[in-house]
Amino acid sequence: MDPDDLRTVLDNLGETLGEQIDLECCWTSDDCLDFTRSGADGQINIAREELTVDIRLGFMLSAFKDRIRSTVEEFLDENVY
């Protein structure tokens, strides 16, 4: 996928998670999308042929771990692959 198109897709993921769990996202570089909210933070890093998603959840949000993971995986499956 073209890197610009991928950034657009990841912006959409950020919006989806923002709506669902009040997450705020910002690009800290051309290949790193940071996100944060009270009780959670992380990054999505774009490498040449892979994406790395790192989400750290605080105690309260850890109960929603499976829902958050499935939302991210479904979104990436539908929009990136």
mmCIF file with all atom_site columns, C-alpha atoms in Angstrom, residues 9-23 35 44 51 53 55 57 61 63-81:
data_model
loop_
_atom_site.group_PDB
_atom_site.id
_atom_site.type_symbol
_atom_site.label_atom_id
_atom_site.label_alt_id
_atom_site.label_comp_id
_atom_site.label_asym_id
_atom_site.label_entity_id
_atom_site.label_seq_id
_atom_site.pdbx_PDB_ins_code
_atom_site.Cartn_x
_atom_site.Cartn_y
_atom_site.Cartn_z
_atom_site.occupancy
_atom_site.B_iso_or_equiv
_atom_site.pdbx_formal_charge
_atom_site.auth_seq_id
_atom_site.auth_comp_id
_atom_site.auth_asym_id
_atom_site.auth_atom_id
_atom_site.pdbx_PDB_model_num
ATOM 1  C CA . VAL A 1 9  ? -6.233  4.485  6.675  1.00 0.00 ? 9  VAL A CA 1
ATOM 2  C CA . LEU A 1 10 ? -4.500  4.803  10.044 1.00 0.00 ? 10 LEU A CA 1
ATOM 3  C CA . ASP A 1 11 ? -6.055  8.233  10.552 1.00 0.00 ? 11 ASP A CA 1
ATOM 4  C CA . ASN A 1 12 ? -9.420  6.550  10.052 1.00 0.00 ? 12 ASN A CA 1
ATOM 5  C CA . LEU A 1 13 ? -8.486  3.912  12.625 1.00 0.00 ? 13 LEU A CA 1
ATOM 6  C CA . GLY A 1 14 ? -7.602  6.685  15.045 1.00 0.00 ? 14 GLY A CA 1
ATOM 7  C CA . GLU A 1 15 ? -10.996 8.282  14.445 1.00 0.00 ? 15 GLU A CA 1
ATOM 8  C CA . THR A 1 16 ? -12.748 4.944  15.008 1.00 0.00 ? 16 THR A CA 1
ATOM 9  C CA . LEU A 1 17 ? -10.930 4.353  18.283 1.00 0.00 ? 17 LEU A CA 1
ATOM 10 C CA . GLY A 1 18 ? -11.453 7.982  19.228 1.00 0.00 ? 18 GLY A CA 1
ATOM 11 C CA . GLU A 1 19 ? -15.196 7.552  18.908 1.00 0.00 ? 19 GLU A CA 1
ATOM 12 C CA . GLN A 1 20 ? -15.248 4.237  20.758 1.00 0.00 ? 20 GLN A CA 1
ATOM 13 C CA . ILE A 1 21 ? -12.873 4.901  23.626 1.00 0.00 ? 21 ILE A CA 1
ATOM 14 C CA . ASP A 1 22 ? -12.155 8.655  23.499 1.00 0.00 ? 22 ASP A CA 1
ATOM 15 C CA . LEU A 1 23 ? -8.635  8.248  22.115 1.00 0.00 ? 23 LEU A CA 1
ATOM 16 C CA . PHE A 1 35 ? -2.316  7.822  20.614 1.00 0.00 ? 35 PHE A CA 1
ATOM 17 C CA . ILE A 1 44 ? 1.439   2.460  15.440 1.00 0.00 ? 44 ILE A CA 1
ATOM 18 C CA . LEU A 1 51 ? 2.862   -2.356 10.904 1.00 0.00 ? 51 LEU A CA 1
ATOM 19 C CA . VAL A 1 53 ? 0.780   -1.758 16.961 1.00 0.00 ? 53 VAL A CA 1
ATOM 20 C CA . ILE A 1 55 ? -1.169  -0.471 22.994 1.00 0.00 ? 55 ILE A CA 1
ATOM 21 C CA . LEU A 1 57 ? -3.782  -0.226 28.799 1.00 0.00 ? 57 LEU A CA 1
ATOM 22 C CA . LEU A 1 61 ? -9.217  -0.336 30.417 1.00 0.00 ? 61 LEU A CA 1
ATOM 23 C CA . ALA A 1 63 ? -11.132 -5.158 30.945 1.00 0.00 ? 63 ALA A CA 1
ATOM 24 C CA . PHE A 1 64 ? -11.746 -4.013 27.347 1.00 0.00 ? 64 PHE A CA 1
ATOM 25 C CA . LYS A 1 65 ? -8.515  -5.503 25.987 1.00 0.00 ? 65 LYS A CA 1
ATOM 26 C CA . ASP A 1 66 ? -10.215 -8.097 23.790 1.00 0.00 ? 66 ASP A CA 1
ATOM 27 C CA . ARG A 1 67 ? -12.688 -5.596 22.338 1.00 0.00 ? 67 ARG A CA 1
ATOM 28 C CA . ILE A 1 68 ? -9.930  -3.097 21.544 1.00 0.00 ? 68 ILE A CA 1
ATOM 29 C CA . ARG A 1 69 ? -7.735  -5.786 19.991 1.00 0.00 ? 69 ARG A CA 1
ATOM 30 C CA . SER A 1 70 ? -10.545 -7.133 17.819 1.00 0.00 ? 70 SER A CA 1
ATOM 31 C CA . THR A 1 71 ? -11.512 -3.623 16.694 1.00 0.00 ? 71 THR A CA 1
ATOM 32 C CA . VAL A 1 72 ? -7.937  -2.869 15.620 1.00 0.00 ? 72 VAL A CA 1
ATOM 33 C CA . GLU A 1 73 ? -7.457  -6.259 13.932 1.00 0.00 ? 73 GLU A CA 1
ATOM 34 C CA . GLU A 1 74 ? -10.772 -6.116 12.073 1.00 0.00 ? 74 GLU A CA 1
ATOM 35 C CA . PHE A 1 75 ? -10.100 -2.582 10.905 1.00 0.00 ? 75 PHE A CA 1
ATOM 36 C CA . LEU A 1 76 ? -6.624  -3.438 9.634  1.00 0.00 ? 76 LEU A CA 1
ATOM 37 C CA . ASP A 1 77 ? -7.846  -6.635 7.958  1.00 0.00 ? 77 ASP A CA 1
ATOM 38 C CA . GLU A 1 78 ? -10.586 -4.731 6.140  1.00 0.00 ? 78 GLU A CA 1
ATOM 39 C CA . ASN A 1 79 ? -8.581  -1.658 5.216  1.00 0.00 ? 79 ASN A CA 1
ATOM 40 C CA . VAL A 1 80 ? -4.904  -2.577 4.888  1.00 0.00 ? 80 VAL A CA 1
ATOM 41 C CA . TYR A 1 81 ? -4.607  -6.161 3.670  1.00 0.00 ? 81 TYR A CA 1
#
